Amino acid sequence: MDWLGPQEWQAVTLSLRVALWATLFSLPPGILVAVALARWDFPGKQVVNGLVHLPLILPPVVTGYLLLLTFGVRGPVGGALEQVGIVFAFRWTGAALASGVMAFPLMVRAIRLSVEAVDPKLEQAAATLGASRGWVFVTVTLPLILPGIIAGAILAFAKAMGEFGATITFVSNIPGQTQTLASAVYAFLQVPGGEASALRLVAVSVGIAMTALVLSEVLARRVSRRMAGT
Amino acid sequence: MTLTVALRHRLANIEMDLDISVPSGLTVLFGPSGSGKTTVINAVAGLLRPEAGRVAVDGRVLLDTARNIWLPPHRRRLGYIFQESRLFPHLTVRQNLAFGRWFAPREARPESMDSVISMLGLGPHLNRRPGALSGGEKQRVAIGRALLAAPRVILADEPLASLDEARKAEILPYFERLRDEVAVPILYVSHSAAEVARLATTVVVLQEGRVVRQGAAAEVLSDPEVTPLGVRAAGAVLEARVVRHHSDGLSELMAGGQSLLLPHIGQAEGSALRVHIEAHDVMLATERPAAISALNILPGTVREIRMGAGPGALVQVAAGENLILARITRRSVTALGLAPGMPVFAVLKAVSVAKVSVAEPPGIAETG
C-alpha cells in the first residue's frame, strides 16, 4: 500500500490497533453488563444502565475530559495505575480506552437484545439435564447470543475506528502515538495541500467500514443458518 | 424406586395441599387445567420452590422445607420431557442427546447412546439440527435426551399436547416402551383420558390442588367418583390376551377370566394388550339378553353407583377380575332397581372398542 504516505499509513495501522484492542477488552465486560441488564435484578441497576449509556449522550469532548481527569497521570485512577506501569495519558493505550468507552454502549445494546431473545426455558432445560449455572451459560446462553456478540463487536470496532472527540481530548493528536485515522483526517484538513492525504484516508476508512459490515453480515447469516438446521 | 411428593403452595386462585407417591412404572398426574399438575412436576424438578414440602426419590431428599434442604435442578438427576421439547437449536441431534449424559456422574452414565438411538429410531437424524426436525421427531429426541441423562426420575409435562393426532400416535408407543423398559418412576402430566388409559400404571387425579384419588390405573379409571372431574372418556382399562383370530374378522381375547370378541386386532395370538372400554359404550341388563346384536355380554355384580347432577349415572360393575364402568341414566337405575351387590350383565358393543385404544400392556416395571 505504497500509495499511502508514512504518516497516513501510521494513522491507519494505529487506528486498527486501537479499535482491535478497544473491542477485545470491552467484550468480556460488555457481555457481563448486557446479561446483568437483561436478566438480573439488583439494586442500582438503573444507575449502571445510565452509566453505560452516558458516553452515548454526553458530548464526546466531555467524555474525553472526564477520562483525562480520571485516568490522567494526576487523576485518581491514572495515578494509581502509573505505579504499576500502566499509562493511558497521551499513549495509544489511552486512545484505545477512550474509543472503547465510547463504543461500549453500542456493544452492550446489541448483546443485550440477543440475551433478551434467548428463551429462559432452554436454560431451564439445560439445568434439569445436570448443567450448573456456569455450564448453562457456556453451553447454551453463550452460543445462542453469539450473533449478538458478533454484531456488538463489529459495531464497537467500527465506532472505535471512527472515534474522534473523546480521543483527541484525552490523548491529543500526536502522529505515531495517538493520531488515529479520524484525527489524521482532521489534521490534514488543517494544513494547506493536505486534502489529497485526507481523501486517501477517507477512502481507507470507507473500505474498512464496508469490510466490517460485510463480515458481520456473513457471520450472522452463517450462525442463523446453523440454527435453522440446514 | 419410589418418588414421594408432599407439598403446600398457594397459587393465584387455588391452595395446593397434596401428598403423592409415584412408584416405578408410569404414573399419570391427571386433572383439568389449573388443577396444579405442572406446579407439582416443577416442584419435583426444582424449577419452582413450594412454600412447604418434601420431595424424595428412594430416600434421597431433593427438597425438604422443614430441614431447609433444596437441591438446585442440576443436582436432582432428572430427565424432564417438556411439552415444547426445548431442544437446543445450536446443537445437532447427537449433541442434544449427549448433553445430559455428559453431566451425569461417570458411574451412572449410559455406556453407549446406541441403544437409545435405535429404540427411538433417531439414527438417520443424528447430524441434523432441531430446526430441521418435525414435531414428532423433536419429541423423540427430547425423550432420548432425558433418558441418556441417567435420571433417577423421569418427568413429562404434557409431552403430546402440542402434537397433532398422527404425531401423538407416533410418539405414544415410545412412552409405552419407556414405561416397560425403564426402572425409574415416570411422572407424566396429562389431561387426556386416552393417554391415561393407554399409558398409566398408576393414576393420580388432581382437582384444585388436591388429590382426589390415587391408585392403580384400572381401579381409578373405573371409579365413578373420578369421572365427573373431566375424565369424559373414563372407563375400564382391561389387561387382555389375544386367544384366537376368527375367520370372520373378529379376534377373541381373554381379559380377567372373561372372553371378549373384538374387531380384528393386528397382534399375534398369545400376545398381551390393553383394552379401553369407555363408559358410554356399556349397557346394563338385569337378565341375560337373549336376542341382541351385541357380542360381548359379561356377567358381574354392581359395586358402586354414582348419581350425576344431571340425568346421568355411573355404575361400576365387577365382572370377573375386571372393573367396568357404565354410563346410564338415573331413570334406568331406578327402573332396573340397581343397587350395590346386585348381579347384572354388562353389554358392550364389539365395534365400540376402538383400535387406537388397544395398546401394549405395562410390563414387569409395574410394582407397588
Coordinates of C-alpha atoms in Angstrom, one line a residue:
Chain A
M1 CA 0.0 0.0 0.0
D2 CA 2.6 2.5 -1.1
W3 CA 0.0 5.0 -2.3
L4 CA -0.3 5.9 1.4
G5 CA 2.3 8.2 2.9
P6 CA 4.2 7.1 6.1
Q7 CA 2.1 9.4 8.3
E8 CA -1.1 8.2 6.7
W9 CA -0.1 4.6 6.9
Q10 CA 0.8 5.1 10.6
A11 CA -2.6 6.5 11.3
V12 CA -4.4 3.6 9.6
T13 CA -2.4 0.9 11.5
L14 CA -2.7 2.8 14.7
S15 CA -6.5 3.0 14.3
L16 CA -6.8 -0.7 13.5
R17 CA -4.7 -1.5 16.6
V18 CA -6.7 0.9 18.8
A19 CA -10.0 -0.4 17.6
L20 CA -9.0 -4.0 17.9
W21 CA -7.8 -3.7 21.5
A22 CA -10.8 -1.5 22.4
T23 CA -13.1 -4.2 21.1
L24 CA -11.3 -7.1 22.6
F25 CA -11.1 -5.5 26.0
S26 CA -14.6 -4.3 26.2
L27 CA -16.1 -7.7 25.1
P28 CA -16.0 -9.6 28.4
P29 CA -17.4 -6.6 30.5
G30 CA -19.8 -5.9 27.6
I31 CA -21.2 -9.4 27.8
L32 CA -21.4 -9.3 31.6
V33 CA -23.2 -5.9 31.7
A34 CA -25.6 -7.0 28.9
V35 CA -26.5 -10.2 30.7
A36 CA -26.8 -8.3 34.0
L37 CA -29.1 -5.6 32.5
A38 CA -31.2 -8.2 30.6
R39 CA -31.6 -10.8 33.2
W40 CA -30.6 -9.8 36.7
D41 CA -32.4 -7.8 39.3
F42 CA -30.0 -5.9 41.6
P43 CA -30.0 -2.6 43.5
G44 CA -28.6 0.2 41.4
K45 CA -29.5 -1.4 38.1
Q46 CA -30.8 1.9 36.7
V47 CA -27.5 3.6 37.8
V48 CA -25.4 1.1 35.9
N49 CA -27.7 1.4 32.9
G50 CA -27.3 5.1 33.0
L51 CA -23.5 5.0 33.4
V52 CA -23.2 2.6 30.5
H53 CA -25.2 4.8 28.2
L54 CA -23.7 8.1 29.3
P55 CA -21.0 8.2 26.6
L56 CA -23.7 7.9 24.0
I57 CA -25.5 11.0 25.3
L58 CA -22.6 13.2 26.6
P59 CA -20.7 15.4 24.1
P60 CA -17.6 13.3 23.3
V61 CA -15.4 16.2 24.4
V62 CA -16.9 15.9 27.9
T63 CA -16.3 12.2 28.0
G64 CA -12.7 12.7 26.9
Y65 CA -12.2 15.4 29.6
L66 CA -13.7 13.2 32.3
L67 CA -11.3 10.4 31.2
L68 CA -8.4 12.8 31.4
L69 CA -9.5 13.8 34.9
T70 CA -9.8 10.2 36.0
F71 CA -7.1 8.4 34.0
G72 CA -4.6 11.2 33.6
V73 CA -1.3 10.9 35.3
R74 CA -2.6 13.1 38.1
G75 CA -6.1 11.6 38.1
P76 CA -7.1 9.2 41.0
V77 CA -7.1 6.1 38.8
G78 CA -4.4 7.1 36.4
G79 CA -2.0 7.9 39.2
A80 CA -2.5 4.5 40.8
L81 CA -2.1 2.7 37.6
E82 CA 1.1 4.6 36.8
Q83 CA 2.6 2.9 39.9
V84 CA 2.2 -0.5 38.3
G85 CA 3.4 0.8 34.9
I86 CA 0.2 1.3 33.1
V87 CA -0.1 4.8 31.5
F88 CA -3.0 5.9 29.4
A89 CA -2.4 9.6 29.0
F90 CA -1.0 10.6 25.6
R91 CA -0.4 7.0 24.6
W92 CA -2.1 4.8 22.1
T93 CA -3.5 2.8 25.0
G94 CA -5.4 5.9 26.0
A95 CA -6.8 6.2 22.5
A96 CA -8.0 2.5 22.9
L97 CA -9.5 3.3 26.3
A98 CA -11.3 6.4 25.0
S99 CA -12.7 4.6 21.9
G100 CA -13.6 1.6 24.0
V101 CA -15.6 3.7 26.4
M102 CA -17.3 5.5 23.6
A103 CA -18.2 2.2 21.8
F104 CA -19.2 0.4 25.0
P105 CA -22.9 1.4 25.0
L106 CA -23.4 0.3 21.4
M107 CA -21.8 -3.1 22.1
V108 CA -23.9 -3.6 25.3
R109 CA -27.2 -2.7 23.5
A110 CA -26.5 -5.2 20.7
I111 CA -25.6 -8.0 23.1
R112 CA -28.4 -7.2 25.4
L113 CA -31.0 -7.5 22.7
S114 CA -29.8 -11.0 21.9
V115 CA -29.7 -12.0 25.6
E116 CA -33.4 -10.9 25.9
A117 CA -34.2 -13.0 22.8
V118 CA -32.8 -16.2 24.5
D119 CA -35.7 -18.4 25.8
P120 CA -35.0 -18.9 29.5
K121 CA -36.9 -22.2 29.1
L122 CA -33.9 -23.6 27.2
E123 CA -31.6 -22.7 30.1
Q124 CA -34.1 -24.4 32.5
A125 CA -34.0 -27.5 30.3
A126 CA -30.2 -27.5 30.5
A127 CA -30.3 -27.2 34.3
T128 CA -32.7 -30.2 34.6
L129 CA -30.1 -32.1 32.5
G130 CA -27.5 -31.5 35.1
A131 CA -25.8 -28.3 34.0
S132 CA -24.8 -25.8 36.7
R133 CA -25.4 -22.1 36.1
G134 CA -21.9 -21.7 34.7
W135 CA -22.2 -24.6 32.4
V136 CA -25.6 -23.4 31.2
F137 CA -24.1 -20.1 30.3
V138 CA -21.2 -21.6 28.4
T139 CA -23.1 -24.4 26.6
V140 CA -26.4 -22.7 26.0
T141 CA -26.6 -19.0 26.6
L142 CA -23.3 -18.0 25.0
P143 CA -23.8 -19.9 21.7
L144 CA -27.3 -18.6 21.4
I145 CA -26.2 -14.9 21.9
L146 CA -23.2 -15.4 19.5
P147 CA -24.9 -13.4 16.7
G148 CA -25.5 -10.5 19.1
I149 CA -21.9 -10.7 20.3
I150 CA -20.6 -10.6 16.7
A151 CA -22.9 -7.7 15.8
G152 CA -21.9 -5.9 19.0
A153 CA -18.2 -6.4 18.5
I154 CA -18.3 -5.2 14.9
L155 CA -20.4 -2.2 15.8
A156 CA -18.0 -1.4 18.6
F157 CA -15.0 -1.9 16.2
A158 CA -16.5 0.5 13.6
K159 CA -17.3 3.0 16.3
A160 CA -13.8 2.8 17.8
M161 CA -12.2 3.2 14.3
G162 CA -14.1 6.5 13.8
E163 CA -13.9 7.9 17.4
F164 CA -12.6 11.4 17.4
G165 CA -13.9 13.8 20.1
A166 CA -13.1 11.9 23.2
T167 CA -9.8 10.5 21.9
I168 CA -8.4 13.9 20.8
T169 CA -9.5 15.4 24.1
F170 CA -8.0 12.6 26.2
V171 CA -4.7 11.8 24.4
S172 CA -4.3 14.6 21.9
N173 CA -3.2 14.2 18.3
I174 CA 0.4 13.0 18.3
P175 CA 1.5 11.4 15.0
G176 CA 2.7 7.9 15.5
Q177 CA 1.4 7.9 19.1
T178 CA -2.2 8.9 19.3
Q179 CA -3.0 10.2 15.8
T180 CA -5.8 7.9 14.7
L181 CA -7.4 7.8 11.3
A182 CA -10.1 10.3 12.3
S183 CA -7.7 12.7 13.9
A184 CA -5.3 12.4 11.0
V185 CA -8.0 13.4 8.5
Y186 CA -8.8 16.3 10.8
A187 CA -5.1 17.3 11.0
F188 CA -4.6 17.0 7.2
L189 CA -7.5 19.3 6.6
Q190 CA -5.9 21.9 8.8
V191 CA -2.8 22.2 6.6
P192 CA -2.7 23.6 3.1
G193 CA -2.3 20.9 0.4
G194 CA -3.5 18.2 2.9
E195 CA -6.7 17.4 1.1
A196 CA -5.2 14.7 -1.0
S197 CA -3.9 12.8 2.1
A198 CA -7.3 13.4 3.8
L199 CA -9.1 12.0 0.8
R200 CA -6.9 8.9 0.7
L201 CA -7.7 8.2 4.4
V202 CA -11.4 8.8 3.8
A203 CA -11.2 6.0 1.1
V204 CA -9.4 3.7 3.6
S205 CA -12.0 4.5 6.2
V206 CA -14.9 3.7 3.9
G207 CA -13.2 0.5 2.9
I208 CA -12.6 -0.7 6.4
A209 CA -16.2 0.2 7.4
M210 CA -17.6 -1.7 4.4
T211 CA -15.5 -4.8 5.1
A212 CA -16.6 -4.8 8.7
L213 CA -20.2 -4.6 7.7
V214 CA -20.0 -7.4 5.1
L215 CA -18.1 -9.6 7.5
S216 CA -20.7 -9.2 10.2
E217 CA -23.4 -9.9 7.7
V218 CA -21.7 -13.1 6.6
L219 CA -21.0 -14.3 10.1
A220 CA -24.5 -13.6 11.3
R221 CA -26.0 -15.4 8.3
R222 CA -23.8 -18.4 8.9
V223 CA -24.8 -18.6 12.6
S224 CA -28.6 -18.3 11.8
R225 CA -28.3 -20.9 9.0
R226 CA -26.8 -23.3 11.5
M227 CA -29.7 -22.7 13.9
A228 CA -32.2 -23.2 11.2
G229 CA -30.9 -26.7 10.9
T230 CA -29.8 -27.0 7.3
Chain B
M1 CA -37.8 -47.0 43.3
T2 CA -40.4 -44.5 44.5
L3 CA -40.8 -40.8 44.3
T4 CA -42.7 -39.1 47.1
V5 CA -44.0 -35.6 46.8
A6 CA -45.7 -33.7 49.6
L7 CA -46.3 -30.0 49.1
R8 CA -48.3 -27.0 50.2
H9 CA -48.3 -24.0 47.9
R10 CA -50.6 -21.1 47.2
L11 CA -51.2 -20.4 43.6
A12 CA -53.2 -17.4 42.2
N13 CA -56.5 -19.0 42.8
I14 CA -56.0 -22.3 44.4
E15 CA -54.4 -23.6 47.5
M16 CA -52.4 -26.7 46.9
D17 CA -52.0 -29.3 49.6
L18 CA -51.1 -32.8 48.5
D19 CA -49.2 -36.0 49.2
I20 CA -48.3 -38.2 46.2
S21 CA -46.4 -41.4 45.9
V22 CA -45.0 -42.3 42.5
P23 CA -43.9 -46.0 42.2
S24 CA -41.9 -47.4 39.3
G25 CA -43.8 -47.5 36.1
L26 CA -45.7 -44.7 34.7
T27 CA -47.8 -42.5 36.9
V28 CA -50.2 -40.1 35.2
L29 CA -50.9 -36.9 37.1
F30 CA -54.4 -36.2 35.8
G31 CA -56.7 -33.3 36.2
P32 CA -58.3 -30.4 34.5
S33 CA -56.1 -27.4 33.6
G34 CA -55.5 -25.2 36.6
S35 CA -55.6 -28.1 39.0
G36 CA -51.9 -27.7 39.8
K37 CA -50.3 -30.5 37.8
T38 CA -47.5 -28.5 36.4
T39 CA -46.8 -27.0 39.8
V40 CA -46.2 -30.5 41.2
I41 CA -43.9 -31.5 38.4
N42 CA -41.9 -28.2 38.6
A43 CA -41.6 -28.6 42.3
V44 CA -40.0 -32.0 41.7
A45 CA -37.7 -30.5 39.1
G46 CA -36.7 -27.7 41.3
L47 CA -38.0 -25.1 38.9
L48 CA -40.4 -23.9 41.5
R49 CA -39.9 -23.6 45.2
P50 CA -43.1 -24.5 47.1
E51 CA -43.9 -22.7 50.4
A52 CA -43.7 -26.0 52.2
G53 CA -43.0 -29.5 51.1
R54 CA -40.8 -32.5 50.8
V55 CA -39.7 -34.4 47.7
A56 CA -37.6 -37.5 47.8
V57 CA -36.5 -40.3 45.5
D58 CA -35.9 -43.5 47.3
G59 CA -34.9 -41.7 50.4
R60 CA -32.7 -39.2 48.6
V61 CA -34.1 -35.8 49.7
L62 CA -34.4 -33.3 46.9
L63 CA -36.5 -30.8 48.9
D64 CA -37.4 -30.5 52.5
T65 CA -38.5 -27.1 53.6
A66 CA -38.7 -28.3 57.3
R67 CA -34.9 -29.1 57.1
N68 CA -34.1 -26.3 54.8
I69 CA -32.9 -28.6 52.0
W70 CA -33.3 -27.5 48.5
L71 CA -31.2 -29.1 45.7
P72 CA -30.9 -27.0 42.6
P73 CA -32.3 -28.6 39.4
H74 CA -28.9 -29.6 38.1
R75 CA -28.2 -31.8 41.1
R76 CA -31.5 -33.6 41.1
R77 CA -30.7 -36.2 38.4
L78 CA -33.8 -35.6 36.4
G79 CA -35.0 -36.5 32.9
Y80 CA -37.6 -33.8 32.1
I81 CA -39.5 -34.1 28.9
F82 CA -41.2 -30.8 28.2
Q83 CA -44.3 -30.1 26.1
E84 CA -42.4 -28.0 23.6
S85 CA -39.4 -30.3 23.6
R86 CA -37.0 -27.5 24.3
L87 CA -34.1 -28.9 22.3
F88 CA -31.0 -26.8 21.9
P89 CA -31.2 -25.1 18.5
H90 CA -27.5 -24.6 18.2
L91 CA -26.6 -28.3 18.7
T92 CA -27.1 -31.3 16.5
V93 CA -29.4 -34.1 17.4
R94 CA -26.4 -36.1 18.6
Q95 CA -25.1 -33.2 20.7
N96 CA -28.6 -32.7 22.2
L97 CA -28.8 -36.4 23.1
A98 CA -25.3 -36.3 24.6
F99 CA -26.0 -33.2 26.7
G100 CA -27.4 -34.7 29.8
R101 CA -25.2 -37.8 29.5
W102 CA -22.2 -35.5 29.7
F103 CA -23.3 -34.1 33.0
A104 CA -24.3 -37.4 34.5
P105 CA -22.0 -38.9 37.1
R106 CA -19.4 -41.1 35.4
E107 CA -20.6 -44.3 37.1
A108 CA -24.2 -43.7 36.2
R109 CA -23.5 -42.7 32.6
P110 CA -25.0 -44.9 30.0
E111 CA -22.2 -46.8 28.3
S112 CA -23.4 -46.1 24.8
M113 CA -26.0 -44.0 23.2
D114 CA -26.7 -46.6 20.6
S115 CA -29.5 -48.5 22.3
V116 CA -31.5 -45.3 23.0
I117 CA -30.8 -44.0 19.5
S118 CA -32.1 -47.2 17.9
M119 CA -35.0 -47.5 20.3
L120 CA -36.2 -44.1 19.3
G121 CA -35.3 -44.5 15.6
L122 CA -33.0 -41.4 15.6
G123 CA -30.2 -42.9 13.6
P124 CA -30.9 -41.0 10.4
H125 CA -31.2 -37.7 12.2
L126 CA -28.1 -37.6 14.3
N127 CA -26.3 -34.9 12.3
R128 CA -29.3 -32.6 11.8
R129 CA -30.3 -29.7 13.9
P130 CA -33.6 -29.4 15.7
G131 CA -34.8 -26.7 13.3
A132 CA -35.0 -29.3 10.6
L133 CA -37.0 -31.9 12.5
S134 CA -40.7 -32.4 12.6
G135 CA -42.7 -32.0 15.9
G136 CA -42.7 -35.8 16.5
E137 CA -39.0 -36.2 15.7
K138 CA -38.2 -33.4 18.1
Q139 CA -40.2 -35.0 20.9
R140 CA -38.3 -38.3 20.3
V141 CA -35.0 -36.5 20.6
A142 CA -36.3 -34.9 23.9
I143 CA -37.2 -38.4 25.2
G144 CA -33.7 -39.7 24.3
R145 CA -32.0 -36.7 25.8
A146 CA -33.9 -37.2 29.1
L147 CA -33.1 -40.9 29.2
L148 CA -29.4 -40.5 28.5
A149 CA -29.0 -38.2 31.5
A150 CA -29.3 -41.4 33.6
P151 CA -32.1 -39.9 35.6
R152 CA -33.5 -41.1 38.9
V153 CA -36.9 -39.9 38.0
I154 CA -38.4 -39.1 34.6
L155 CA -40.8 -36.1 34.4
A156 CA -43.0 -35.5 31.4
D157 CA -45.3 -32.4 31.2
E158 CA -48.0 -33.0 28.6
P159 CA -45.4 -34.2 26.1
L160 CA -48.0 -34.9 23.4
A161 CA -50.2 -31.8 23.9
S162 CA -48.6 -29.8 21.1
L163 CA -48.7 -32.6 18.5
D164 CA -51.5 -33.4 16.1
E165 CA -53.3 -36.8 16.3
A166 CA -51.0 -38.5 13.8
R167 CA -47.9 -37.4 15.7
K168 CA -49.4 -38.4 19.0
A169 CA -50.0 -41.9 17.6
E170 CA -46.3 -41.9 16.5
I171 CA -45.0 -40.9 20.0
L172 CA -47.3 -42.9 22.3
P173 CA -45.5 -46.3 21.6
Y174 CA -42.2 -44.8 22.7
F175 CA -43.7 -43.8 26.1
E176 CA -45.0 -47.4 26.4
R177 CA -41.5 -48.7 25.8
L178 CA -40.2 -46.2 28.3
R179 CA -42.7 -47.4 30.9
D180 CA -41.9 -51.0 30.3
E181 CA -38.1 -50.8 30.0
V182 CA -37.0 -48.2 32.4
A183 CA -36.9 -48.9 36.1
V184 CA -37.2 -45.4 37.4
P185 CA -40.5 -43.8 38.3
I186 CA -42.1 -41.7 35.5
L187 CA -44.4 -38.8 36.4
Y188 CA -46.5 -37.9 33.4
V189 CA -48.7 -34.9 33.4
S190 CA -51.8 -35.1 31.2
H191 CA -55.3 -34.1 30.8
S192 CA -56.0 -36.6 28.0
A193 CA -58.1 -39.6 29.1
A194 CA -56.9 -41.5 26.1
E195 CA -53.2 -41.1 27.2
V196 CA -54.1 -42.1 30.7
A197 CA -55.9 -45.2 29.6
R198 CA -53.1 -46.2 27.3
L199 CA -50.0 -45.4 29.4
A200 CA -50.8 -45.3 33.1
T201 CA -49.9 -48.0 35.5
T202 CA -50.8 -45.6 38.4
V203 CA -53.1 -42.6 38.2
V204 CA -53.2 -39.6 40.5
V205 CA -56.3 -37.4 40.0
L206 CA -55.9 -33.8 41.0
Q207 CA -58.6 -31.2 41.5
E208 CA -57.9 -27.7 42.6
G209 CA -54.6 -28.6 44.1
R210 CA -55.7 -31.6 46.0
V211 CA -55.6 -35.4 45.3
V212 CA -59.0 -36.8 44.6
R213 CA -57.8 -40.4 44.0
Q214 CA -54.6 -42.2 43.5
G215 CA -54.0 -45.8 42.8
A216 CA -53.7 -48.4 40.1
A217 CA -54.9 -47.3 36.7
A218 CA -57.7 -49.9 36.4
E219 CA -59.0 -49.0 39.8
V220 CA -59.0 -45.3 39.4
L221 CA -60.3 -45.1 35.8
S222 CA -63.3 -47.3 36.6
D223 CA -64.1 -45.3 39.7
P224 CA -67.4 -43.5 39.2
E225 CA -66.3 -40.8 41.6
V226 CA -63.5 -39.7 39.3
T227 CA -65.5 -39.5 36.1
P228 CA -67.3 -36.2 36.7
L229 CA -63.9 -34.5 37.0
G230 CA -63.4 -34.2 33.3
V231 CA -62.5 -37.8 32.7
R232 CA -65.0 -37.7 29.9
A233 CA -63.8 -40.8 28.3
A234 CA -63.4 -42.7 31.5
G235 CA -64.0 -46.3 31.6
A236 CA -62.5 -49.7 32.1
V237 CA -58.9 -50.5 31.2
L238 CA -58.6 -54.3 30.9
E239 CA -55.4 -56.3 30.6
A240 CA -56.2 -58.8 27.9
R241 CA -54.5 -61.6 25.9
V242 CA -55.3 -62.5 22.3
V243 CA -56.6 -66.1 22.2
R244 CA -57.6 -66.6 18.7
H245 CA -58.3 -64.8 15.4
H246 CA -61.6 -65.9 13.9
S247 CA -62.1 -66.2 10.2
D248 CA -65.0 -63.7 10.2
G249 CA -62.6 -60.9 11.1
L250 CA -63.1 -60.9 14.8
S251 CA -60.4 -61.5 17.4
E252 CA -61.1 -63.4 20.6
L253 CA -59.5 -62.0 23.8
M254 CA -59.3 -63.2 27.3
A255 CA -59.5 -60.5 30.0
G256 CA -59.7 -61.1 33.7
G257 CA -61.2 -64.5 33.2
Q258 CA -63.8 -63.4 30.7
S259 CA -63.8 -63.7 26.9
L260 CA -64.2 -60.7 24.6
L261 CA -64.8 -60.5 20.9
L262 CA -63.3 -57.5 19.1
P263 CA -62.8 -56.5 15.5
H264 CA -59.6 -57.9 14.2
I265 CA -56.5 -56.9 16.2
G266 CA -53.2 -56.9 14.4
Q267 CA -51.3 -58.8 17.1
A268 CA -50.2 -62.4 17.2
E269 CA -52.2 -64.9 19.2
G270 CA -50.9 -65.1 22.7
S271 CA -49.8 -61.5 22.8
A272 CA -50.9 -59.3 25.7
L273 CA -52.6 -55.9 25.3
R274 CA -54.7 -53.3 26.9
V275 CA -58.3 -52.6 26.1
H276 CA -60.0 -49.4 26.9
I277 CA -63.8 -49.6 27.2
E278 CA -65.4 -46.2 27.5
A279 CA -68.3 -45.9 30.0
H280 CA -70.8 -44.7 27.4
D281 CA -70.3 -47.8 25.3
V282 CA -71.6 -50.1 28.1
M283 CA -75.2 -51.0 28.7
L284 CA -76.6 -52.9 31.7
A285 CA -79.2 -55.6 31.9
T286 CA -80.6 -57.5 35.0
E287 CA -81.2 -60.6 32.9
R288 CA -79.0 -62.1 30.2
P289 CA -80.3 -60.5 27.0
A290 CA -81.1 -63.3 24.5
A291 CA -81.7 -61.8 21.1
I292 CA -79.3 -59.0 20.8
S293 CA -76.7 -58.0 18.3
A294 CA -74.0 -57.1 20.9
L295 CA -71.4 -59.9 21.1
N296 CA -69.9 -59.2 24.5
I297 CA -72.2 -59.8 27.5
L298 CA -70.3 -60.1 30.7
P299 CA -71.9 -61.3 33.9
G300 CA -71.0 -59.4 37.1
T301 CA -72.1 -57.6 40.1
V302 CA -72.8 -53.9 40.8
R303 CA -70.1 -52.5 43.0
E304 CA -70.9 -48.8 43.2
I305 CA -73.5 -46.4 41.8
R306 CA -72.9 -42.7 41.5
M307 CA -75.7 -40.4 40.6
G308 CA -74.7 -37.4 38.5
A309 CA -76.1 -33.9 38.9
G310 CA -77.9 -34.2 35.6
P311 CA -79.9 -37.2 34.2
G312 CA -76.9 -39.5 34.1
A313 CA -75.4 -42.0 36.5
L314 CA -72.3 -44.1 36.6
V315 CA -72.3 -47.7 37.6
Q316 CA -69.2 -49.7 38.4
V317 CA -69.5 -53.4 37.7
A318 CA -67.1 -56.1 38.8
A319 CA -67.1 -58.7 36.1
G320 CA -64.6 -61.5 36.8
E321 CA -61.4 -59.6 37.7
N322 CA -62.4 -56.7 35.6
L323 CA -63.9 -53.4 36.7
I324 CA -66.2 -52.0 34.1
L325 CA -67.8 -48.6 34.2
A326 CA -71.2 -48.0 32.6
R327 CA -72.7 -44.6 32.0
I328 CA -76.5 -44.9 32.0
T329 CA -79.4 -42.7 33.0
R330 CA -80.8 -42.3 36.5
R331 CA -84.1 -43.3 35.2
S332 CA -82.6 -46.7 34.2
V333 CA -81.0 -47.1 37.6
T334 CA -84.5 -46.7 39.2
A335 CA -86.3 -48.8 36.6
L336 CA -83.9 -51.7 37.0
G337 CA -83.7 -51.2 40.7
L338 CA -79.9 -51.3 40.6
A339 CA -78.1 -51.5 44.0
P340 CA -74.6 -52.5 45.1
G341 CA -74.2 -56.2 45.2
M342 CA -76.8 -56.9 42.6
P343 CA -76.0 -59.3 39.8
V344 CA -76.1 -57.6 36.3
F345 CA -74.9 -58.2 32.8
A346 CA -72.7 -55.6 31.1
V347 CA -73.3 -55.4 27.4
L348 CA -70.6 -54.0 25.2
K349 CA -70.8 -53.5 21.5
A350 CA -67.8 -55.1 19.9
V351 CA -67.4 -52.3 17.4
S352 CA -67.2 -49.7 20.2
V353 CA -63.8 -50.9 21.3
A354 CA -61.6 -48.6 19.2
K355 CA -58.4 -49.9 17.7
V356 CA -56.4 -46.8 18.8
S357 CA -57.1 -47.6 22.4
V358 CA -55.7 -51.1 22.1
A359 CA -52.2 -50.9 23.3
E360 CA -49.3 -52.8 24.7
P361 CA -49.8 -53.7 28.4
P362 CA -47.4 -52.4 31.1
G363 CA -44.6 -54.9 31.6
I364 CA -42.7 -56.1 34.6
A365 CA -42.0 -52.5 35.7
E366 CA -45.3 -52.4 37.5
T367 CA -44.6 -52.7 41.2
G368 CA -46.4 -51.5 44.2

